[in-house]
Amino acid sequence: MAKVTIDASLGKSVINKNIYGHFSEHLGRCIYEGLYVGEGSSIKNVNGMRVDVVEALKNIMVPVLRWPGGCFADEYHWKDGVGPKDKRKKIINTNWGGVVEDNSFGTHEFLELCSQLGCEPYICANVGSGTVSEMADWIEYLNSPEGSPMGDWRAANGRKEPWNVKFIGVGNENWGCGGSMRPEYYADEYRRYQTFAKNHGGKRLFKIACGPNGADYEWTDKLMSSAGRMMDGLALHHYTLTGPWDNKGSATSFTEEQYYKTIKAGRVMQDLIQKHTAIMQRHDLDHKVSLVVDEWGTWHDVEPGTPGSFLYQQNTIRDAMLAALTLNIFNQESAYVSMANIAQIANVLQSMVLTDGEKMVLTPTYHVFDLYKEHQGATLLDAAYDEGDANGAPELSVSASMSDSSRIHATFANLSYSKVLQVECEIQHRNFREAQAKILTGNPADFNDFDHPNTVSIAKFDVEAKDGVLRFELPPASVAAISVL
Ligand code: AHR
């Protein structure tokens, strides 16, 4: 029997809704086909954005979307992607398969997508192969009213009002694909670039520096020491792999041992957050800089028969469990984590949706984001429990929050491969009348494909709610979301 105690009187940090953020890159079929098909497509679209995907994503309340990369960001020259489409320059996407990028999806299209989704844009500027003035011009184009050179150019290209983009990334993975820089060098580059990342129209930017690769604590230390006072966010990247880079393993065919390896590797996220934020706080006593985990998720071998450089992978209940565990960790660490962006939103790595021409399926990970959406903007509550041990991985993962309307929302993941968990959850300081519950479960390797789109889906879940205690049985590999009124 697993015992959980939620204290409704002990509100902790506010869970920034942007923790439930997403990432879209010009990579494989993420942008082209996954999100954007163009106005002339036979696939139903509004201003080029596919209607089925936008509707599905609106349901999970995407709060923020990062673009244009990823590694692509550090070779992207934004001026190639504005103005009449037939005049836009074609380039080669050297990071992702050498395909021709026709720049038909550029700044205006990205911001149109954000407007259709109702989310905030997060734009990553090119530091690796761009220039300071190129980035400064982009910010002026995005945010300056008419009357400035870039504001006037934007208006001539069809958009009179500035977009007031708040989140600006200053480079991506500058320790790797963004320029192979040393932390000292990037720190100086960051200082220079951020100087010219100006506020326009009285709106303050939220500047995000390229942060560490996983457990590279030296990067965080050196950068914070030199430039910490000039940033609002520091971006951590951490992917969950089940094997070495050259043999990560199949997304859909894995053993019980490999399942636990994935979950155990996912658990590392909490350690990374705690260690990096401890270093950050040494340099930032007033806690002005937050951690932004702007790339995370599982990375498996690509689906057989698909290009290696397109990073197209299937998505099973195992991925859903990793997502549930990670989102519970982000909730628990929400005093320090202000944003996170799972990689990537469509057809790349741990996606929300997969498409094949006009067909679309929702992944198990999508359903986890659906079950967790009530945590967005809610106040984290104290939840005490023993996470147990399943082959070195945690067995149980929980987080609970309270919304403005005093509704309590708790998410429970039974991470065990084959063990049923009986759970008794006491909710202190709250007399509740009713509990509503939903569950996502299946065999760990279950997934949705275009012929079987509903193998994995959310179902109603029965819980007993009596005398301030919830009692329920969590099947193996399951995620339950329970709301208490
Ligand atoms: O998400 C795929 C790639 O992973 C991104 O382009 C890069 O930033 C990271 O290494």
Coordinates of C-alpha atoms and ligand atoms in Angstrom, one line a residue:
M1 CA 0.0 0.0 0.0
A2 CA 1.4 3.4 -1.0
K3 CA 0.5 6.3 1.3
V4 CA 0.3 9.9 0.1
T5 CA -0.5 12.9 2.2
I6 CA -1.4 16.1 0.5
D7 CA -1.7 19.2 2.7
A8 CA -4.2 21.7 1.2
S9 CA -3.1 24.4 3.6
L10 CA 0.6 24.2 2.5
G11 CA 0.8 26.1 -0.8
K12 CA 4.4 26.3 -2.1
S13 CA 5.5 27.8 -5.4
V14 CA 3.2 28.8 -8.3
I15 CA 3.6 26.3 -11.2
N16 CA 4.5 28.6 -14.1
K17 CA 2.2 27.5 -17.0
N18 CA 5.2 27.7 -19.3
I19 CA 6.6 24.5 -17.7
Y20 CA 4.1 22.8 -20.1
G21 CA 5.8 24.5 -23.1
H22 CA 6.8 23.0 -26.4
F23 CA 9.6 23.2 -29.0
S24 CA 9.4 23.3 -32.8
E25 CA 12.4 23.2 -35.1
H26 CA 13.1 23.2 -38.8
L27 CA 13.9 19.5 -38.6
G28 CA 12.5 16.6 -40.5
R29 CA 8.7 16.9 -40.7
C30 CA 8.1 19.0 -37.6
I31 CA 7.4 22.4 -39.2
Y32 CA 6.7 21.3 -42.8
E33 CA 3.8 18.8 -42.8
G34 CA 3.6 18.5 -39.0
L35 CA 2.4 22.1 -38.4
Y36 CA 2.5 23.9 -41.7
V37 CA 1.2 22.7 -45.0
G38 CA 0.9 26.0 -46.9
E39 CA -2.3 27.8 -48.1
G40 CA -2.5 25.7 -51.3
S41 CA -2.5 22.3 -49.6
S42 CA -5.3 19.8 -49.9
I43 CA -4.9 19.2 -46.2
K44 CA -7.4 21.4 -44.4
N45 CA -5.6 24.5 -43.2
V46 CA -6.0 28.1 -42.0
N47 CA -3.4 30.4 -43.4
G48 CA -1.2 27.3 -44.0
M49 CA -1.5 25.8 -40.5
R50 CA -3.1 22.4 -40.4
V51 CA -6.4 22.5 -38.6
D52 CA -6.3 19.0 -37.1
V53 CA -3.0 19.7 -35.4
V54 CA -3.8 23.2 -34.2
E55 CA -7.2 21.9 -32.7
A56 CA -5.4 19.0 -31.0
L57 CA -2.7 21.3 -29.5
K58 CA -5.3 23.9 -28.4
N59 CA -6.9 21.2 -26.3
I60 CA -3.7 20.7 -24.2
M61 CA -3.4 24.5 -23.8
V62 CA 0.1 24.9 -25.2
P63 CA 1.4 27.9 -23.2
V64 CA 4.6 28.7 -25.1
L65 CA 6.4 27.5 -28.3
R66 CA 10.1 27.7 -28.9
W67 CA 11.4 28.2 -32.5
P68 CA 13.3 28.0 -35.0
G69 CA 15.7 25.6 -33.3
G70 CA 17.6 23.8 -31.9
C71 CA 20.8 23.6 -34.0
F72 CA 18.9 25.1 -36.9
A73 CA 18.6 28.4 -35.0
D74 CA 22.3 29.0 -35.1
E75 CA 22.4 28.8 -38.9
Y76 CA 19.1 30.6 -39.4
H77 CA 19.1 34.1 -41.0
W78 CA 15.6 35.5 -40.3
K79 CA 15.7 38.0 -43.2
D80 CA 15.6 35.0 -45.6
G81 CA 12.2 34.1 -44.2
V82 CA 10.2 37.4 -44.6
G83 CA 8.6 39.1 -47.6
P84 CA 6.9 37.6 -50.7
K85 CA 7.3 33.8 -50.5
D86 CA 8.3 33.4 -54.2
K87 CA 11.3 35.7 -53.5
R88 CA 12.5 34.0 -50.4
K89 CA 16.0 32.6 -50.5
K90 CA 16.4 28.8 -50.4
I91 CA 19.1 27.4 -48.1
I92 CA 20.4 24.0 -47.2
N93 CA 19.6 22.7 -43.7
T94 CA 23.0 21.4 -42.9
N95 CA 22.2 20.1 -39.5
W96 CA 19.2 18.0 -40.5
G97 CA 19.8 16.0 -43.6
G98 CA 21.0 18.7 -46.0
V99 CA 17.4 19.2 -47.3
V100 CA 16.4 22.3 -49.1
E101 CA 14.8 24.9 -46.7
D102 CA 12.6 27.2 -48.8
N103 CA 11.9 29.6 -46.0
S104 CA 8.2 29.6 -46.7
F105 CA 7.7 29.3 -42.9
G106 CA 9.3 32.3 -41.4
T107 CA 8.7 34.9 -38.7
H108 CA 5.2 35.9 -39.8
E109 CA 4.1 32.3 -40.2
F110 CA 5.5 31.3 -36.8
L111 CA 3.7 34.2 -35.1
E112 CA 0.5 33.3 -37.0
L113 CA 0.8 29.8 -35.6
C114 CA 1.3 31.1 -32.1
S115 CA -1.8 33.3 -32.5
Q116 CA -3.9 30.3 -33.7
L117 CA -2.6 28.2 -30.7
G118 CA -3.1 31.1 -28.3
C119 CA 0.4 30.7 -26.9
E120 CA 3.5 32.9 -26.3
P121 CA 6.3 32.8 -28.8
Y122 CA 9.8 32.1 -27.7
I123 CA 12.4 32.9 -30.4
C124 CA 15.9 31.7 -30.4
A125 CA 18.4 34.0 -32.0
N126 CA 21.5 33.0 -34.1
V127 CA 24.7 33.5 -32.1
G128 CA 26.8 30.8 -33.7
S129 CA 26.8 32.0 -37.3
G130 CA 24.9 35.3 -37.1
T131 CA 25.7 38.8 -36.1
V132 CA 24.7 41.1 -33.3
S133 CA 23.1 43.5 -35.7
E134 CA 21.1 40.7 -37.3
M135 CA 19.7 39.7 -33.9
A136 CA 19.1 43.4 -32.9
D137 CA 17.2 43.9 -36.2
W138 CA 15.1 40.8 -35.6
I139 CA 14.0 42.1 -32.2
E140 CA 13.2 45.5 -33.7
Y141 CA 11.2 43.8 -36.5
L142 CA 9.3 41.8 -33.9
N143 CA 8.6 44.5 -31.3
S144 CA 9.2 48.0 -32.5
P145 CA 6.2 50.2 -33.5
E146 CA 6.1 51.6 -37.0
G147 CA 8.5 54.5 -37.5
S148 CA 11.7 52.4 -37.1
P149 CA 13.4 50.8 -40.2
M150 CA 12.5 47.3 -39.1
G151 CA 9.0 48.3 -37.8
D152 CA 8.3 49.9 -41.2
W153 CA 9.6 46.8 -43.1
R154 CA 7.3 44.6 -41.0
A155 CA 4.4 46.8 -41.8
A156 CA 5.3 46.7 -45.5
N157 CA 5.3 42.9 -45.2
G158 CA 1.7 43.0 -43.9
R159 CA 1.9 43.3 -40.2
K160 CA 1.3 46.8 -38.8
E161 CA 1.3 46.1 -35.0
P162 CA 4.4 44.8 -33.3
W163 CA 4.0 41.3 -31.8
N164 CA 5.7 42.1 -28.5
V165 CA 7.6 38.9 -28.3
K166 CA 8.9 38.5 -24.7
F167 CA 11.1 35.4 -24.7
I168 CA 14.4 35.7 -26.6
G169 CA 17.0 33.0 -26.5
V170 CA 20.6 34.1 -27.1
G171 CA 21.9 31.2 -29.0
N172 CA 21.3 27.4 -28.8
E173 CA 23.8 24.8 -27.5
N174 CA 26.7 27.1 -28.1
W175 CA 28.9 24.5 -26.4
G176 CA 28.1 22.2 -29.4
C177 CA 26.2 22.8 -32.7
G178 CA 25.9 26.5 -31.9
G179 CA 29.7 27.2 -32.2
S180 CA 31.6 24.7 -30.0
M181 CA 32.4 27.6 -27.6
R182 CA 34.1 27.4 -24.2
P183 CA 32.0 28.8 -21.3
E184 CA 34.3 31.8 -21.0
Y185 CA 34.0 32.6 -24.7
Y186 CA 30.2 32.2 -24.7
A187 CA 29.9 34.3 -21.6
D188 CA 31.5 37.2 -23.4
E189 CA 29.4 36.6 -26.5
Y190 CA 26.3 36.5 -24.3
R191 CA 27.2 39.8 -22.6
R192 CA 27.7 41.4 -26.0
Y193 CA 24.6 40.1 -27.7
Q194 CA 22.3 40.8 -24.8
T195 CA 23.5 44.4 -24.7
F196 CA 21.8 44.9 -28.1
A197 CA 18.7 42.9 -27.3
K198 CA 16.7 46.0 -26.6
N199 CA 13.3 46.6 -25.2
H200 CA 10.9 48.3 -27.6
G201 CA 7.6 49.9 -26.9
G202 CA 8.1 49.8 -23.1
K203 CA 7.9 46.0 -23.1
R204 CA 10.7 44.2 -21.2
L205 CA 12.4 41.2 -22.8
F206 CA 13.0 38.0 -20.9
K207 CA 16.5 37.0 -22.0
I208 CA 17.5 33.4 -21.9
A209 CA 21.1 32.4 -22.1
C210 CA 22.4 29.1 -23.5
G211 CA 22.9 26.9 -20.5
P212 CA 24.6 23.6 -19.8
N213 CA 24.6 20.3 -21.5
G214 CA 23.2 18.0 -18.8
A215 CA 25.6 17.7 -15.9
D216 CA 28.1 20.3 -17.2
Y217 CA 28.2 22.3 -13.9
E218 CA 31.4 24.2 -14.9
W219 CA 29.3 25.8 -17.7
T220 CA 26.7 27.0 -15.3
D221 CA 29.3 28.2 -12.8
K222 CA 31.4 30.2 -15.3
L223 CA 28.5 31.7 -17.1
M224 CA 26.6 32.7 -14.0
S225 CA 29.7 34.2 -12.5
S226 CA 30.4 36.4 -15.6
A227 CA 27.0 37.1 -17.0
G228 CA 24.4 36.0 -14.4
R229 CA 23.2 39.5 -13.7
M230 CA 22.5 40.1 -17.4
M231 CA 20.0 37.3 -17.9
D232 CA 16.5 36.2 -16.8
G233 CA 16.8 32.6 -17.7
L234 CA 19.4 29.9 -18.1
A235 CA 18.6 27.1 -20.5
L236 CA 19.4 23.5 -19.6
H237 CA 19.2 20.7 -22.2
H238 CA 18.8 17.1 -21.1
Y239 CA 17.6 14.2 -23.2
T240 CA 16.7 10.7 -21.8
L241 CA 18.4 7.9 -23.6
T242 CA 18.1 4.2 -22.9
G243 CA 21.5 3.3 -24.4
P244 CA 24.6 5.0 -25.9
W245 CA 24.2 7.5 -28.7
D246 CA 25.0 4.9 -31.4
N247 CA 22.7 2.3 -30.0
K248 CA 19.8 4.1 -28.2
G249 CA 17.4 1.3 -28.9
S250 CA 14.0 1.0 -30.5
A251 CA 11.1 3.3 -29.4
T252 CA 8.6 0.4 -29.5
S253 CA 10.4 -2.8 -28.9
F254 CA 12.2 -3.0 -25.5
T255 CA 12.7 -5.3 -22.5
E256 CA 11.6 -4.8 -19.0
E257 CA 15.2 -4.0 -18.1
Q258 CA 15.3 -1.3 -20.8
Y259 CA 12.0 0.1 -19.6
Y260 CA 13.5 0.6 -16.2
K261 CA 16.7 2.1 -17.7
T262 CA 14.6 4.8 -19.3
I263 CA 12.7 5.6 -16.1
K264 CA 15.9 5.7 -14.1
A265 CA 17.6 8.0 -16.6
G266 CA 14.5 10.3 -16.5
R267 CA 14.8 10.5 -12.7
V268 CA 18.2 12.3 -13.2
M269 CA 16.3 15.4 -14.2
Q270 CA 15.6 16.3 -10.5
D271 CA 19.2 15.9 -9.6
L272 CA 20.3 18.2 -12.5
I273 CA 17.8 20.9 -11.6
Q274 CA 18.8 20.9 -7.9
K275 CA 22.5 21.0 -8.6
H276 CA 22.4 23.6 -11.3
T277 CA 20.0 25.8 -9.3
A278 CA 22.3 25.5 -6.3
I279 CA 25.2 26.9 -8.4
M280 CA 23.0 29.6 -9.9
Q281 CA 21.9 30.8 -6.4
R282 CA 25.5 31.2 -5.3
H283 CA 25.9 33.9 -8.0
D284 CA 22.3 35.2 -7.8
L285 CA 21.4 35.8 -4.2
D286 CA 18.2 37.6 -5.1
H287 CA 17.0 34.7 -7.2
K288 CA 16.4 36.7 -10.3
V289 CA 17.5 34.0 -12.8
S290 CA 15.3 31.0 -13.3
L291 CA 16.1 27.7 -15.0
V292 CA 14.5 27.1 -18.4
V293 CA 14.7 23.4 -19.5
D294 CA 14.1 24.3 -23.1
E295 CA 14.9 20.8 -24.5
W296 CA 13.9 17.6 -22.8
G297 CA 12.4 14.2 -23.6
T298 CA 13.2 10.7 -24.8
W299 CA 15.5 10.1 -27.7
H300 CA 15.3 6.7 -29.3
D301 CA 16.4 5.2 -32.6
V302 CA 14.4 6.6 -35.5
E303 CA 11.6 4.5 -36.9
P304 CA 12.9 1.9 -39.3
G305 CA 12.8 3.1 -42.9
T306 CA 12.8 6.8 -42.0
P307 CA 15.8 9.1 -42.5
G308 CA 18.3 9.1 -39.6
S309 CA 18.5 12.9 -39.7
F310 CA 14.7 13.4 -39.3
L311 CA 14.6 12.0 -35.7
Y312 CA 11.1 10.6 -36.3
Q313 CA 10.3 8.2 -33.5
Q314 CA 7.2 6.4 -32.2
N315 CA 5.9 7.1 -28.7
T316 CA 4.7 4.4 -26.3
I317 CA 3.3 4.2 -22.8
R318 CA 7.0 4.1 -21.7
D319 CA 7.4 7.7 -23.1
A320 CA 4.2 8.7 -21.4
M321 CA 5.5 7.5 -18.0
L322 CA 8.8 9.4 -18.6
A323 CA 6.7 12.5 -19.3
A324 CA 4.6 12.0 -16.2
L325 CA 7.6 11.6 -14.0
T326 CA 9.4 14.6 -15.6
L327 CA 6.4 16.9 -15.3
N328 CA 5.9 15.9 -11.6
I329 CA 9.6 16.8 -11.1
F330 CA 9.1 20.2 -12.8
N331 CA 6.1 20.9 -10.7
Q332 CA 8.0 20.0 -7.5
E333 CA 10.9 22.2 -8.6
S334 CA 8.7 25.1 -9.8
A335 CA 10.3 27.5 -7.4
Y336 CA 13.3 27.5 -9.7
V337 CA 12.0 26.2 -13.1
S338 CA 10.0 28.9 -15.0
M339 CA 9.8 27.2 -18.3
A340 CA 10.3 23.8 -20.0
N341 CA 9.9 22.8 -23.6
I342 CA 9.6 19.2 -24.6
A343 CA 11.3 18.2 -27.8
Q344 CA 9.5 18.4 -30.2
I345 CA 5.9 19.2 -30.8
A346 CA 5.3 17.2 -34.0
N347 CA 7.0 14.3 -35.8
V348 CA 10.4 14.7 -34.0
L349 CA 11.6 12.9 -30.9
Q350 CA 9.0 12.8 -28.1
S351 CA 6.1 14.4 -30.0
M352 CA 2.6 15.3 -29.1
V353 CA 1.3 14.4 -32.6
L354 CA 2.5 12.3 -35.5
T355 CA 1.3 12.9 -39.0
D356 CA 1.4 11.0 -42.2
G357 CA 0.1 13.2 -45.0
E358 CA -3.4 14.1 -44.1
K359 CA -3.6 11.6 -41.2
M360 CA -2.7 12.6 -37.6
V361 CA -2.5 10.6 -34.3
L362 CA -2.2 11.8 -30.8
T363 CA 0.7 10.1 -28.9
P364 CA 0.6 8.7 -25.3
T365 CA 2.7 11.7 -24.3
Y366 CA 0.0 14.1 -25.6
H367 CA -2.5 12.4 -23.3
V368 CA -0.1 13.0 -20.3
F369 CA 0.0 16.8 -21.2
D370 CA -3.8 16.6 -21.3
L371 CA -4.1 15.0 -17.9
Y372 CA -1.6 17.5 -16.4
K373 CA -3.0 20.7 -17.9
E374 CA -4.8 21.7 -14.8
H375 CA -1.5 22.2 -13.0
Q376 CA -0.7 25.2 -15.3
G377 CA -0.6 28.3 -13.2
A378 CA -1.8 26.5 -10.1
T379 CA -0.1 26.6 -6.7
L380 CA 2.0 23.5 -5.8
L381 CA 0.9 21.8 -2.7
D382 CA 3.0 19.8 -0.3
A383 CA 2.7 16.1 -1.1
A384 CA 4.5 13.6 1.1
Y385 CA 5.0 10.0 -0.1
D386 CA 7.7 7.4 -0.4
E387 CA 8.6 7.0 -4.1
G388 CA 9.6 3.3 -3.5
D389 CA 12.0 1.4 -5.6
A390 CA 11.4 -0.5 -8.8
N391 CA 14.6 -2.0 -10.1
G392 CA 16.5 1.2 -9.2
A393 CA 13.9 3.5 -10.6
P394 CA 11.1 5.2 -8.6
E395 CA 7.9 3.3 -8.3
L396 CA 5.5 6.2 -7.6
S397 CA 5.6 9.8 -8.6
V398 CA 3.1 12.4 -7.4
S399 CA 2.4 16.1 -7.6
A400 CA -0.5 18.1 -6.4
S401 CA -1.7 21.7 -6.9
M402 CA -4.5 24.0 -6.2
S403 CA -6.1 26.3 -8.8
D404 CA -7.5 29.8 -8.1
S405 CA -10.9 28.2 -7.8
S406 CA -9.6 26.1 -4.9
R407 CA -9.8 22.9 -7.0
I408 CA -7.1 20.4 -6.0
H409 CA -5.5 18.5 -8.9
A410 CA -3.2 15.6 -8.2
T411 CA -1.3 13.4 -10.7
F412 CA -0.1 10.0 -9.8
A413 CA 2.2 7.8 -11.9
N414 CA 2.7 4.1 -11.2
L415 CA 6.1 3.7 -12.9
S416 CA 6.3 0.0 -12.2
Y417 CA 6.4 -2.3 -15.3
S418 CA 4.1 -5.0 -13.9
K419 CA 3.1 -4.2 -10.3
V420 CA -0.3 -3.0 -9.3
L421 CA -0.2 -0.2 -6.6
Q422 CA -2.9 0.3 -4.0
V423 CA -2.9 3.9 -3.1
E424 CA -4.4 5.7 -0.1
C425 CA -4.2 9.4 -0.4
E426 CA -5.2 11.6 2.5
I427 CA -6.0 15.3 1.7
Q428 CA -5.5 17.3 4.9
H429 CA -7.3 20.6 5.6
R430 CA -10.0 20.1 3.0
N431 CA -13.4 18.7 3.2
F432 CA -14.1 17.5 -0.3
R433 CA -17.5 16.4 -1.6
E434 CA -16.4 14.7 -4.8
A435 CA -13.5 13.4 -6.8
Q436 CA -13.3 13.2 -10.6
A437 CA -10.6 10.9 -12.0
K438 CA -9.1 9.9 -15.4
I439 CA -6.4 7.4 -16.3
L440 CA -4.0 6.6 -19.0
T441 CA -2.6 3.1 -19.0
G442 CA -1.6 0.1 -21.2
N443 CA 1.2 -2.3 -21.8
P444 CA 4.5 -0.4 -21.6
A445 CA 5.1 -0.8 -25.4
D446 CA 1.6 0.2 -26.5
F447 CA 1.4 3.0 -29.0
N448 CA -1.0 4.7 -31.4
D449 CA -0.4 4.5 -35.2
F450 CA -2.4 5.6 -38.2
D451 CA -4.3 2.2 -38.4
H452 CA -4.9 2.0 -34.7
P453 CA -5.2 5.6 -33.5
N454 CA -6.9 4.8 -30.2
T455 CA -4.9 1.9 -28.7
V456 CA -3.8 4.3 -26.0
S457 CA -6.3 6.9 -24.8
I458 CA -7.6 8.5 -21.6
A459 CA -10.3 6.6 -19.7
K460 CA -12.6 7.3 -16.8
F461 CA -11.1 6.1 -13.5
D462 CA -13.0 5.0 -10.3
V463 CA -11.7 6.2 -7.0
E464 CA -13.3 5.9 -3.6
A465 CA -13.5 9.2 -1.8
K466 CA -14.5 8.9 1.8
D467 CA -13.6 10.7 5.1
G468 CA -11.0 12.9 3.5
V469 CA -9.2 10.0 1.9
L470 CA -8.9 8.8 -1.7
R471 CA -8.4 5.1 -2.3
F472 CA -7.6 3.6 -5.6
E473 CA -5.7 0.9 -7.5
L474 CA -3.1 2.1 -10.0
P475 CA -2.4 -0.5 -12.7
P476 CA 1.2 -1.0 -13.8
A477 CA 2.5 1.7 -16.1
S478 CA -0.3 4.2 -15.5
V479 CA -0.9 7.9 -14.9
A480 CA -4.0 9.0 -13.1
A481 CA -5.2 12.6 -12.7
I482 CA -7.7 13.2 -9.8
S483 CA -9.5 16.5 -9.2
V484 CA -11.1 17.1 -5.9
L485 CA -13.9 19.7 -5.3
Ligands
AHR1 O1 16.0 18.5 -30.7 C1 17.0 18.1 -31.5 C2 18.3 18.7 -31.3 O2 18.8 18.3 -30.1 C3 18.3 20.2 -31.3 O3 18.4 20.8 -32.5 C4 19.6 20.5 -30.5 O4 19.5 21.7 -29.8 C5 19.7 19.3 -29.6 O5 21.0 18.8 -29.6

